[in-house]
CSV table of C-alpha atoms in Angstrom, one decimal:
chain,number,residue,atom,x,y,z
U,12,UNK,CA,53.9,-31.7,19.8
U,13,UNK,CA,52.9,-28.9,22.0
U,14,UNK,CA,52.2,-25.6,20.0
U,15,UNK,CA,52.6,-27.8,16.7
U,16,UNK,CA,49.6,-26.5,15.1
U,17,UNK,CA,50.1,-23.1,15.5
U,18,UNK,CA,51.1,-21.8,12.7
U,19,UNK,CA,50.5,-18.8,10.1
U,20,UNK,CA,51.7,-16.3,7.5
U,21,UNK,CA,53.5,-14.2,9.8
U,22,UNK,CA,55.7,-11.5,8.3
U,23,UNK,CA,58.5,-12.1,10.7
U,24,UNK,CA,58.6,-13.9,14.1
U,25,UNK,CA,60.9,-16.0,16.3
U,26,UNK,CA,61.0,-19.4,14.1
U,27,UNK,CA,62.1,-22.4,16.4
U,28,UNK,CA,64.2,-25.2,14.7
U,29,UNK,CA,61.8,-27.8,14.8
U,30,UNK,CA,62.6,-31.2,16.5
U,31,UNK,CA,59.3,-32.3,15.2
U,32,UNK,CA,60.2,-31.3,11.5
U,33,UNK,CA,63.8,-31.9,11.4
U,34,UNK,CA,64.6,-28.9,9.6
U,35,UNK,CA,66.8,-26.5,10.9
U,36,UNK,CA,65.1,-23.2,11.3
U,37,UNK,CA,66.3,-19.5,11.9
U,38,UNK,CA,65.3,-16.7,14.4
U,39,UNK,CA,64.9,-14.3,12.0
U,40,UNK,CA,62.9,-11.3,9.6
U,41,UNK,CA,62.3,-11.4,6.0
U,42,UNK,CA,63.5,-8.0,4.7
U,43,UNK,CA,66.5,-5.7,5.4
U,44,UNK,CA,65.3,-2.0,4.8
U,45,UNK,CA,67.8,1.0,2.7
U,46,UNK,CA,70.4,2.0,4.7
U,47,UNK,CA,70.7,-1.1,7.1
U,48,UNK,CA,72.5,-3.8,5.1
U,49,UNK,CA,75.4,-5.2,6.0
U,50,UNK,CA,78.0,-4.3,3.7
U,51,UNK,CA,79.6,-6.6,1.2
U,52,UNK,CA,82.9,-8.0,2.2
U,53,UNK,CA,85.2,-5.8,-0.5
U,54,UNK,CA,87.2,-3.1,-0.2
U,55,UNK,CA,85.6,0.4,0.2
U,56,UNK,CA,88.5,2.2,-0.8
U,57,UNK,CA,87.0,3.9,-3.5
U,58,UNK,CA,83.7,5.4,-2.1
U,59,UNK,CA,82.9,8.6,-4.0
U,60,UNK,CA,80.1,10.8,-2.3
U,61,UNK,CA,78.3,10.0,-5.2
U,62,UNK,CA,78.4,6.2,-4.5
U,63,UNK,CA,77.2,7.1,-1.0
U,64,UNK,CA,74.1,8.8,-1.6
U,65,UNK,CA,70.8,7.0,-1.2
U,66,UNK,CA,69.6,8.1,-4.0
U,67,UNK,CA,68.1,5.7,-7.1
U,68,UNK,CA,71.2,4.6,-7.7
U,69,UNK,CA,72.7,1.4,-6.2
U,70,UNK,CA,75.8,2.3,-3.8
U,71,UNK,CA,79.0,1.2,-4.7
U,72,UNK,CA,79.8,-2.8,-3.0
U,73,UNK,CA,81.2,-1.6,0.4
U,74,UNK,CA,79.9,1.8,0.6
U,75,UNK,CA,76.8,1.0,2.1
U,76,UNK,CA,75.2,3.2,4.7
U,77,UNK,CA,75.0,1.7,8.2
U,78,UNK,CA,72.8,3.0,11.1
U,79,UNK,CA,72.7,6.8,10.3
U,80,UNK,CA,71.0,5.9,6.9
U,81,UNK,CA,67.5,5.6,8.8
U,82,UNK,CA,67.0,9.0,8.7
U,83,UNK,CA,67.9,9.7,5.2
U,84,UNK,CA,64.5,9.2,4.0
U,85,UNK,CA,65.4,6.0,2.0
U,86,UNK,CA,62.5,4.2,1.0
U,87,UNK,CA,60.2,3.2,3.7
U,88,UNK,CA,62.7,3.7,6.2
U,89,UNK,CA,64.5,1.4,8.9
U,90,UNK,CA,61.9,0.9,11.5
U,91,UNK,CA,62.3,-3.3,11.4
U,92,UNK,CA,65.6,-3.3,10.1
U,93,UNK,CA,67.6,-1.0,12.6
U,94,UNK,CA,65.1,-1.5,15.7
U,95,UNK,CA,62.6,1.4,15.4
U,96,UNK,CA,61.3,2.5,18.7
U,97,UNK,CA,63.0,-0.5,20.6
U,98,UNK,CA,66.8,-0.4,20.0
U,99,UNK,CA,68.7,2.2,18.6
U,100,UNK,CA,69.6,2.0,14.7
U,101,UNK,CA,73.1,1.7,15.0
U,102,UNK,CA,73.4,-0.8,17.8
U,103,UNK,CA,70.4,-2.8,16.2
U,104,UNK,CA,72.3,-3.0,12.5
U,105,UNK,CA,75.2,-3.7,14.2
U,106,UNK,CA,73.9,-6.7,15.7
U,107,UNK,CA,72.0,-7.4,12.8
U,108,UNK,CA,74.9,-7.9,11.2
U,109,UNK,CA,74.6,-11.9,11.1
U,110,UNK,CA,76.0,-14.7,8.7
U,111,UNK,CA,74.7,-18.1,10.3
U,112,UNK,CA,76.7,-19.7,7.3
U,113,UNK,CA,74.8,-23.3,5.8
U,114,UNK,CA,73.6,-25.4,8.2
U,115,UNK,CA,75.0,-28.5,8.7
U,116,UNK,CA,73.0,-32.2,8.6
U,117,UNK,CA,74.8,-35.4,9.4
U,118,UNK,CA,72.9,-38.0,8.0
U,119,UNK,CA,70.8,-35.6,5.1
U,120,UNK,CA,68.2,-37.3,3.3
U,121,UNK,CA,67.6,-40.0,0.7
U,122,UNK,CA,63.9,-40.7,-1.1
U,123,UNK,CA,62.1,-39.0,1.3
U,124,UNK,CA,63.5,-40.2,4.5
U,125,UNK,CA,65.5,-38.2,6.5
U,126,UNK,CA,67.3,-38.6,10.1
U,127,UNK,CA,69.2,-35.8,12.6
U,128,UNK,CA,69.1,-34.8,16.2
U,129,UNK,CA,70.9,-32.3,18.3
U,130,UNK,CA,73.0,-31.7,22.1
U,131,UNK,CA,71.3,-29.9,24.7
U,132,UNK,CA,73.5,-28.7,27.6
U,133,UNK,CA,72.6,-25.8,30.4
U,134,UNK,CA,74.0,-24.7,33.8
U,135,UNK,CA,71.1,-23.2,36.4
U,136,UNK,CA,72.1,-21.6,40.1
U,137,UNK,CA,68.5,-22.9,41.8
U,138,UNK,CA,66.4,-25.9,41.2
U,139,UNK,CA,62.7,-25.6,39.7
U,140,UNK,CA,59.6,-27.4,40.3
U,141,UNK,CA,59.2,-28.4,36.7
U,142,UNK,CA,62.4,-29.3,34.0
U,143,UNK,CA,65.8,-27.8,35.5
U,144,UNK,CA,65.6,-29.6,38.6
U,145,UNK,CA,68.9,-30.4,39.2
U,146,UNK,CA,70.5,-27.3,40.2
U,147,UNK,CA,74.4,-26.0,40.3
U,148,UNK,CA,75.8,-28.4,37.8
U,149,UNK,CA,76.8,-28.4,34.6
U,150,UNK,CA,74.3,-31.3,32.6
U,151,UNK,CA,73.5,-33.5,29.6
U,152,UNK,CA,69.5,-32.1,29.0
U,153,UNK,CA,68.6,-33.8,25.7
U,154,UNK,CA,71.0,-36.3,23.6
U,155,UNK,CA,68.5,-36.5,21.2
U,156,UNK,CA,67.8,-38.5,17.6
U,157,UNK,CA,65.5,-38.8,15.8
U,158,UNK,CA,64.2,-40.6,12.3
U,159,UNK,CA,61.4,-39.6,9.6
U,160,UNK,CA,59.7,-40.2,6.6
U,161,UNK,CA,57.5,-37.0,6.0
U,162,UNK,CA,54.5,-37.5,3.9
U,163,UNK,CA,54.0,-36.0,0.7
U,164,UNK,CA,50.2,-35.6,-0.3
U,165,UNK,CA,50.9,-33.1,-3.5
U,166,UNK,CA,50.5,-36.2,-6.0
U,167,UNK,CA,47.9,-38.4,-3.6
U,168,UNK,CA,48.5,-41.1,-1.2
U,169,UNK,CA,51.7,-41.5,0.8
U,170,UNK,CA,52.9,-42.8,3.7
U,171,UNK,CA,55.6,-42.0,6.4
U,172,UNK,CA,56.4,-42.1,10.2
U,173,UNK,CA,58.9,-40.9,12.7
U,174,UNK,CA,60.6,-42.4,15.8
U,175,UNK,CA,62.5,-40.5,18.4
U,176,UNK,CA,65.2,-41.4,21.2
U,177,UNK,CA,66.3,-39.1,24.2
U,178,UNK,CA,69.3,-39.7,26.5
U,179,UNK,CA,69.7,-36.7,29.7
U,180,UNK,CA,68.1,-35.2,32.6
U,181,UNK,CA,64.9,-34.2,30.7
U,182,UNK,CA,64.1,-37.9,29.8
U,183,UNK,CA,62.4,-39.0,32.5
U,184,UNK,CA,59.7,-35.7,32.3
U,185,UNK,CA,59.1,-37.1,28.8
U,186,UNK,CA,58.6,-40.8,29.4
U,187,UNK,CA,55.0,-42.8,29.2
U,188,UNK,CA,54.6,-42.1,33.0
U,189,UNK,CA,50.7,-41.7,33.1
U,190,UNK,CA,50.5,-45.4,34.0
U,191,UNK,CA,54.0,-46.1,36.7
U,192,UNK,CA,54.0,-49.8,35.8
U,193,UNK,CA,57.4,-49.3,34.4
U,194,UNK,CA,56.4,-50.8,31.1
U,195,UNK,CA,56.6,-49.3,27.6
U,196,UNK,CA,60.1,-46.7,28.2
U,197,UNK,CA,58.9,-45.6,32.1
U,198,UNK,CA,61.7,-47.6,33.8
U,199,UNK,CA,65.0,-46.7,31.5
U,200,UNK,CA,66.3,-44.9,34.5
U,201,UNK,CA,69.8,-44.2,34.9
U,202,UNK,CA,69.9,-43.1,38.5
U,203,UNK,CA,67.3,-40.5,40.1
U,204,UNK,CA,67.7,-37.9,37.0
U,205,UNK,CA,69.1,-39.0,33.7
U,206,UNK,CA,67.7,-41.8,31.8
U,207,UNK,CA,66.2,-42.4,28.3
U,208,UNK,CA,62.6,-42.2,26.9
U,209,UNK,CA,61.1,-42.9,23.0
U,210,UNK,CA,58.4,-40.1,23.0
U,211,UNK,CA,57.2,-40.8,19.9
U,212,UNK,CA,56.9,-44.0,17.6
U,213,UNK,CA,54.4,-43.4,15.1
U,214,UNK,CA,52.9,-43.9,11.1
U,215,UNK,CA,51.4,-41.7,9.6
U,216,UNK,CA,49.2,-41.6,6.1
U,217,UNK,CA,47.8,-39.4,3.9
U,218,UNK,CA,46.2,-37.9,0.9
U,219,UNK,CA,45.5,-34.9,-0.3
U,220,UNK,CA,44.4,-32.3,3.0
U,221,UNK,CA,43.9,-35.1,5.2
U,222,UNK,CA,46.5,-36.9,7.4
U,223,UNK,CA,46.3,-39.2,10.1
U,224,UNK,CA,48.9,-40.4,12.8
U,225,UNK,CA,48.5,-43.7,14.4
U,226,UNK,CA,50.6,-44.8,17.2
U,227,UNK,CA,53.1,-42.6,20.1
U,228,UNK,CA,53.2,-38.7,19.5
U,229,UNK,CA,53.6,-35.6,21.5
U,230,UNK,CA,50.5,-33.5,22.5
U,231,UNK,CA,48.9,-30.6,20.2
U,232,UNK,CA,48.5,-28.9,23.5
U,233,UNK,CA,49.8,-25.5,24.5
U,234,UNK,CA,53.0,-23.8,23.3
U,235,UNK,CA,55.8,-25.0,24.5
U,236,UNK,CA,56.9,-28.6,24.1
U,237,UNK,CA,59.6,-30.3,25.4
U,238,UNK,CA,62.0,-30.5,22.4
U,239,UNK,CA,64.7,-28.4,23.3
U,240,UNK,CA,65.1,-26.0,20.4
U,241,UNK,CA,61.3,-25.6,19.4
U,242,UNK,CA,61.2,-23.6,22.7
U,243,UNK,CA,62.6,-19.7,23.1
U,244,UNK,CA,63.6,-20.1,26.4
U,245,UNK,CA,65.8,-22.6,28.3
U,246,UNK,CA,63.4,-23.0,31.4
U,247,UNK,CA,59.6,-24.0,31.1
U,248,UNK,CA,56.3,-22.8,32.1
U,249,UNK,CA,54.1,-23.9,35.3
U,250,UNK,CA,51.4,-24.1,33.0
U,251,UNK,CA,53.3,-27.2,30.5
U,252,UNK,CA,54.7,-29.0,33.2
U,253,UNK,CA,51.8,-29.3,35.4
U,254,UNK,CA,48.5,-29.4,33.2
U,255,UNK,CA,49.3,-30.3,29.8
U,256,UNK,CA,50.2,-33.4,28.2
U,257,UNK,CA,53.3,-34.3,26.8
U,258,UNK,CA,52.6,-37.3,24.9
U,259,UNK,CA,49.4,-39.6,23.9
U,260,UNK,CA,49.2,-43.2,22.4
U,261,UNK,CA,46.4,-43.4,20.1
U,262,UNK,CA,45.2,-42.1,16.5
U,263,UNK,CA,45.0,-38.0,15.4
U,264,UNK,CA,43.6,-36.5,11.9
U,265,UNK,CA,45.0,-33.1,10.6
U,266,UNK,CA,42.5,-31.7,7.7
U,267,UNK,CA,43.9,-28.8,6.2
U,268,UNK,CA,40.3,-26.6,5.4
U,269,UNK,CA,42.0,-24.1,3.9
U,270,UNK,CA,45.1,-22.5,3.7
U,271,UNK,CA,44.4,-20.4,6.8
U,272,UNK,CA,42.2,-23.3,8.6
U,273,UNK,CA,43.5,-26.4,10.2
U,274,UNK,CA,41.3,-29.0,11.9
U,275,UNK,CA,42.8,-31.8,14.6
U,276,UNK,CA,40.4,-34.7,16.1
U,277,UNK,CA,41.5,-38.3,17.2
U,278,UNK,CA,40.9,-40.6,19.9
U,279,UNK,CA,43.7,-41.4,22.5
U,280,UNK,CA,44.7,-43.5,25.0
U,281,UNK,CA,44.6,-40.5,28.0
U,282,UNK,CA,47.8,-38.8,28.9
U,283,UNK,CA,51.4,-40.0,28.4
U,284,UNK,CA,50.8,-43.5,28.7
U,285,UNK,CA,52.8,-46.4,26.3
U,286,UNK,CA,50.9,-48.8,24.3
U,287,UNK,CA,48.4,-49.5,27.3
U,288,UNK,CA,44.7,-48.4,28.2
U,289,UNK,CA,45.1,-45.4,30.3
U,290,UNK,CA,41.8,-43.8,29.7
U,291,UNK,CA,39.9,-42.6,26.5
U,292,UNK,CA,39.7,-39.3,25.7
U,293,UNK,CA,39.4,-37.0,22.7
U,294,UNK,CA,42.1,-34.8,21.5
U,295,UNK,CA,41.4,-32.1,19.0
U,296,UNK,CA,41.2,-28.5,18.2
U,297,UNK,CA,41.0,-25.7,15.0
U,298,UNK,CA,44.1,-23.7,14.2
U,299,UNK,CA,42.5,-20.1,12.2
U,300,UNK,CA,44.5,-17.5,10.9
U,301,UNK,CA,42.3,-14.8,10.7
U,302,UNK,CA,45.1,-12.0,9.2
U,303,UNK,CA,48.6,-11.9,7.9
U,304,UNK,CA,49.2,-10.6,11.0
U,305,UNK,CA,47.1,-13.2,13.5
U,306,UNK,CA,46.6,-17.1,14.3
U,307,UNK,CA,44.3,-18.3,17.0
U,308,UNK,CA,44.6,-21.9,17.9
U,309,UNK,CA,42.5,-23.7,20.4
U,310,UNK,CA,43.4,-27.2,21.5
U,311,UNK,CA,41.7,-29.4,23.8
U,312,UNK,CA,41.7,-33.1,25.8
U,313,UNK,CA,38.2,-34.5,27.6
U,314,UNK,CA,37.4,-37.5,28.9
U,315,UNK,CA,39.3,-39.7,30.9
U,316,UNK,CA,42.8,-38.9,31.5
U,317,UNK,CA,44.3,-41.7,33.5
U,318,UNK,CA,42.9,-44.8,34.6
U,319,UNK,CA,45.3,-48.2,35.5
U,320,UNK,CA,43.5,-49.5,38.9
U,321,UNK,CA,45.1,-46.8,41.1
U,322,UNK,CA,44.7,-43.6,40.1
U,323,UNK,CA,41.8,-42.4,38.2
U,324,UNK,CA,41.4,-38.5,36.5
U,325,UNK,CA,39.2,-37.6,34.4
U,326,UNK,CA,37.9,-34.4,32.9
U,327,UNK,CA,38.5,-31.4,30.3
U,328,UNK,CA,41.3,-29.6,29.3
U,329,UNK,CA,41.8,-26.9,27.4
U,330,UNK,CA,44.7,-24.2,25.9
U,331,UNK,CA,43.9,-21.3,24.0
U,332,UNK,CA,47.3,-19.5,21.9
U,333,UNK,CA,46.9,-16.3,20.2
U,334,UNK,CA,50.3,-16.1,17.7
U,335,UNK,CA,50.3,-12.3,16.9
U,336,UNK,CA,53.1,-10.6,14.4
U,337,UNK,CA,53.0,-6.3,15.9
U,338,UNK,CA,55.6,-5.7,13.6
U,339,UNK,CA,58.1,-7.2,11.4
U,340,UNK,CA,60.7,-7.8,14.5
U,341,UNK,CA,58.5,-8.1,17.7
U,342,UNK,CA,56.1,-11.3,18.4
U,343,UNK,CA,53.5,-11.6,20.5
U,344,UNK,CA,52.1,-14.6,22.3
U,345,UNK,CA,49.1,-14.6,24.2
U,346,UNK,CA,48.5,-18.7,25.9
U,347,UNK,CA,45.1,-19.4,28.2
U,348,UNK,CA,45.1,-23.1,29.7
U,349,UNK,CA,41.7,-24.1,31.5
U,350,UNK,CA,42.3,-28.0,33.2
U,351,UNK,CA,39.6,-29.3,35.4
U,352,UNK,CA,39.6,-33.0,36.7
U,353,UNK,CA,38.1,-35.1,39.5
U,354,UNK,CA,38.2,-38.8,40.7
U,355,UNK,CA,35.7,-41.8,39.8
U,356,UNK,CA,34.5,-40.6,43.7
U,357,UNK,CA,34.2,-37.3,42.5
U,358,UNK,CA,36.4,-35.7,44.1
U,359,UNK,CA,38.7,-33.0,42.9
U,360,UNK,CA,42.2,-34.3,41.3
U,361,UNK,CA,43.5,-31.2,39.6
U,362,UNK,CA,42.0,-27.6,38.8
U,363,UNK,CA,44.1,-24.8,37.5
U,364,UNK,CA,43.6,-22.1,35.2
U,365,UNK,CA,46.9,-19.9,33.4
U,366,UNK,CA,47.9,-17.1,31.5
U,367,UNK,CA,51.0,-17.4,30.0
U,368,UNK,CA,52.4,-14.4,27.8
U,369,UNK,CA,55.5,-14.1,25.6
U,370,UNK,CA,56.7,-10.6,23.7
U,371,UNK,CA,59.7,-11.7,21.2
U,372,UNK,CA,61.8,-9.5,19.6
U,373,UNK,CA,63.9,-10.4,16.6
U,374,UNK,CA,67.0,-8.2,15.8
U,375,UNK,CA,68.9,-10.9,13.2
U,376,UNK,CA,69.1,-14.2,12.0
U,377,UNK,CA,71.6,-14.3,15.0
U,378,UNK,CA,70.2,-12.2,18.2
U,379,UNK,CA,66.5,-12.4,19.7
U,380,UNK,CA,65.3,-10.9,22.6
U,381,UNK,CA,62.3,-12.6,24.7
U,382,UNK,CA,60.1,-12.1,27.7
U,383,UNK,CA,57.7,-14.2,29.4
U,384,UNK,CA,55.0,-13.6,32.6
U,385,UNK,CA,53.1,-16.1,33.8
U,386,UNK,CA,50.4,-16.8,36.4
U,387,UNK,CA,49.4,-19.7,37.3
U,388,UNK,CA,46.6,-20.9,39.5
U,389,UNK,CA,46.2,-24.1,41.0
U,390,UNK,CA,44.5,-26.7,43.1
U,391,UNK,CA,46.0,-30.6,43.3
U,392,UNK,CA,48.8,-29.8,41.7
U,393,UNK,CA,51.2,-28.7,44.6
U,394,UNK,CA,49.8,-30.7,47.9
U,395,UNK,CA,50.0,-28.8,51.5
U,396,UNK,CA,51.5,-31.2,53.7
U,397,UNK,CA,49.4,-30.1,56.9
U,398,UNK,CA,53.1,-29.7,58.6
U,399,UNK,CA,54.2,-33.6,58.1
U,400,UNK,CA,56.5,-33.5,55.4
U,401,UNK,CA,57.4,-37.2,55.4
U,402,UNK,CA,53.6,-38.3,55.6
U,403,UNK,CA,51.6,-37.9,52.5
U,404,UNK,CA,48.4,-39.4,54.0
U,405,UNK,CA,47.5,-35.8,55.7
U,406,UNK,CA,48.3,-34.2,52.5
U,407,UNK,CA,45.4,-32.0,51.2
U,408,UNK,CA,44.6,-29.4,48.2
U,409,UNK,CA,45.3,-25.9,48.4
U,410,UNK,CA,44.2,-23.4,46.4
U,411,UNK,CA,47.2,-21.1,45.6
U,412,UNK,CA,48.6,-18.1,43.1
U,413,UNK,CA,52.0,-18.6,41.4
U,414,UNK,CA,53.9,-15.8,39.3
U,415,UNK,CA,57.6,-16.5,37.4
U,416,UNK,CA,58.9,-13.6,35.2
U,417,UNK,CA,61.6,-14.5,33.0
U,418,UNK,CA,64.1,-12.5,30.4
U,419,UNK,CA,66.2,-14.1,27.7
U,420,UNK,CA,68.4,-14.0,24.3
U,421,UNK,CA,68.4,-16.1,22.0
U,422,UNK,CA,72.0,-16.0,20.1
U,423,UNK,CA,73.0,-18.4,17.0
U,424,UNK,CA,76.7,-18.0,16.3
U,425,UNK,CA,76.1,-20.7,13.5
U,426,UNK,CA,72.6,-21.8,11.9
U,427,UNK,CA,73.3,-25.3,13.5
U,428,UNK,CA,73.9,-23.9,16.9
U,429,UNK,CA,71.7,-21.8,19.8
U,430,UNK,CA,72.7,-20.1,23.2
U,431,UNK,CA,70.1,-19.4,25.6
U,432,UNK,CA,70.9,-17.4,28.5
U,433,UNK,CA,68.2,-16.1,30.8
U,434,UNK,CA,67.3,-15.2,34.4
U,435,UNK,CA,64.2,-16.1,35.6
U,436,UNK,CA,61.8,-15.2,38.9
U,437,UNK,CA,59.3,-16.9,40.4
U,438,UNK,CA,56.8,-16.2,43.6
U,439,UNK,CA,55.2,-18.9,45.9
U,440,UNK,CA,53.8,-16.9,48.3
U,441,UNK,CA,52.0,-19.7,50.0
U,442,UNK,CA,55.5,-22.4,50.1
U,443,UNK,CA,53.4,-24.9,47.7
U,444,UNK,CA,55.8,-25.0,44.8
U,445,UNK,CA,59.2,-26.0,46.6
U,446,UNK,CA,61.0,-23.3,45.3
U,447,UNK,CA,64.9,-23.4,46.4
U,448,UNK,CA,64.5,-20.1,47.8
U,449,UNK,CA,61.0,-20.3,50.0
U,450,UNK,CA,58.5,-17.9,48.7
U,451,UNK,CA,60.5,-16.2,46.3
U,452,UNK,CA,63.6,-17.3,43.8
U,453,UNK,CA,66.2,-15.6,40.9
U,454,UNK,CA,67.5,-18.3,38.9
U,455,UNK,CA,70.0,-18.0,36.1
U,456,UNK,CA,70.2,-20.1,33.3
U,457,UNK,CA,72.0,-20.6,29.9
U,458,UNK,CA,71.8,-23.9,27.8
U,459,UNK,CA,73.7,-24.4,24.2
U,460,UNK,CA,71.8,-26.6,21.8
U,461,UNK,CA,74.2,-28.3,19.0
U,462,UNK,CA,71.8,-29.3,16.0
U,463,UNK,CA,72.7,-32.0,13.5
């Protein structure tokens, strides 16, 4: 899927639960720092001063300093632990304060094969041009399920697969629509938005570094991906929705180099098309970390895109993601996508270039706090329609500058559940996008995702 390869040693960072993995993963940092545990759940009745002091003793179980320990000169201090520079100690511990209790699986695993899914629901005020486009109503995003046999390679050979399902309003974004011949899962409409889609039916083999996938997967592409809880925030970027792939039919090789390099490189059949010819193009890319601290991944797609008698693209694509740890708590994400694409006339289909960045901070297992700013330029994607809205014949290309800033939190009452609020704006200043609001929109958001 989307931002599936990068990956890295990264002291502490937002960690998505992985729809691709089927694990259930944590937002979360790996060490609590003197002074800012959370106390034991015991009576503190007899707390001495002595017990108290941060000294090399251990403090007595319920006497533990909260908040006002980070400037008792304990240790290295409570700069990740209690917020440093961005929160205030006592509010960050406070928060930090976090007990996700075990997370819950409802069909576990047996000899390696292994089966869950999880609810996605969300409310947003305004309609987007992209996912969330069905505004002021309370919806079903993702019913999803999904079945796996992960491959082992530690002892040699082995062999696995996966299959997903999705049931909701996001379906249809994430069906084999690159060829509209309803065929494969591109006509399991239920009405104009909900519906049902298999994004991926695959098998995969491998031994030792090497893997290969043969069949229906999601893209490597980008970072975001359109698996609900792999993604920070509820609403999605320009730059996914409108020139990246979601899904490819056809065969990809993983080579792990070393542990810090990661090689991709397969042939596919275009972009998110069934088990049909709709193009031939190469899909690849080289995941590096180059610290503890820094992973650069660059991921790409040339040749042709789409090809079924009617509509013919073909071209390169690229995305660029910088994965940068600052400190233990606050994540960085730097994302560069390049797409440029003409017809067999060669004429322009699609040419758009974006920068898409993300600053997360982590307070708990529990509470994250995220930020992304995008710009996003385009040609062909958003048609002007010369002034004829119900005639697409006079429609031409316009080059045109789009901006969306959004906030959001991240909170997980339970290590099998996630609430995303966030407000979101966007700028059209030229009317392409069909914003709700004309040139310029506040949306608010907030989704719950119920993992099993």
């Amino acid at each position: 899927m989307a931002g599936g390869p990068a990956a890295g040693n990264l002291h502490a960072h937002y960690q998505a639960a992985p729809g691709a993995s089927g694990q259930v993963a944590q937002v979360g940092f790996n060490e609590v720092n003197c002074g800012c545990e959370t106390p034991c759940d015991c009576d503190s009745s007899s707390c001495d001063a002595g017990a108290m002091d941060c000294g090399c003793s251990e403090p007595a179980c319920g006497c533990e300093v909260i908040g006002d320990a980070c400037d008792m000169g304990c240790d290295s201090g409570c700069d990740s632990g209690c917020g440093g520079a961005i929160l205030d100690g006592s509010l960050a511990c406070k928060l930090g304060e976090c007990d996700l209790g075990d997370p819950f699986s409802l069909f576990g695993e047996a000899c390696g094969f292994s089966a869950g899914g999880w609810v996605q629901m969300g409310y947003h005020n305004n309609a987007l041009p992209l996912f969330n486009s069905r505004p002021d109503e309370f919806q079903l995003h993702q019913a999803w399920l999904w079945a796996e046999k992960a491959i082992d390679t530690s002892c040699g050979f082995d062999i696995g697969g996966r299959i997903d399902y999705v049931y909701g309003t996001d379906s249809q974004d994430t069906q084999a629509f690159g060829i509209d011949n309803d065929h494969w899962d591109n006509d399991w409409d239920n009405g104009n938005d909900y519906g049902h889609a298999l994004p991926q039916l695959y098998l995969e083999a491998g031994y030792g570094d090497l893997s290969v996938k043969v069949g229906h997967f999601y893209t490597i592409i980008g970072w975001e991906v359109v698996t609900a809880p792999d993604n920070f925030f509820y609403s999605h970027a320009y730059t996914m929705y409108n020139s990246e792939p979601f899904t490819h039919t056809g065969a990809l090789a993983t080579y792990n180099v070393s542990d810090n390099v990661t090689a991709y490189g397969g042939y596919v059949f275009g972009w998110d098309s069934g088990f049909e010819d709709n193009g031939d193009a190469f899909l690849g890319g080289l995941s590096v970390g180059l610290s503890d601290d820094l992973t650069v991944t660059y991921a790409t797609v040339g040749g042709r895109f789409a090809d079924d008698r009617i509509t013919t693209e073909q071209g390169y694509m690229h995305s660029i993601v910088a994965d940068v740890t600052l400190t233990d708590n606050l994540q960085y994400i730097f994302q560069s996508d390049l797409l440029d694409t003409e017809n067999n006339a060669g004429a322009l289909v699609r040419e758009t270039f974006g920068i898409n960045q993300y600053l997360i901070y982590t307070v708990s297992d529990c509470v994250a706090f995220g930020g992304r700013f995008e710009w996003y330029n385009q040609e062909g994607v958003f048609l002007n329609d010369n002034g004829t809205p119900g005639n697409d014949a006079d429609d031409f290309a316009q080059e045109s500058d789009i901006y969306a800033l959004t906030l959001g939190m991240n909170y997980k009452p339970h290590a099998n559940v996630i609430v995303r609020p966030e407000i979101r704006w966007d700028w059209d200043d030229d009317l392409l996008a069909g914003l709700d609001e004309g040139d310029d929109q506040t949306t608010f958001g907030i989704d719950t995702i119920f993992m099993f």
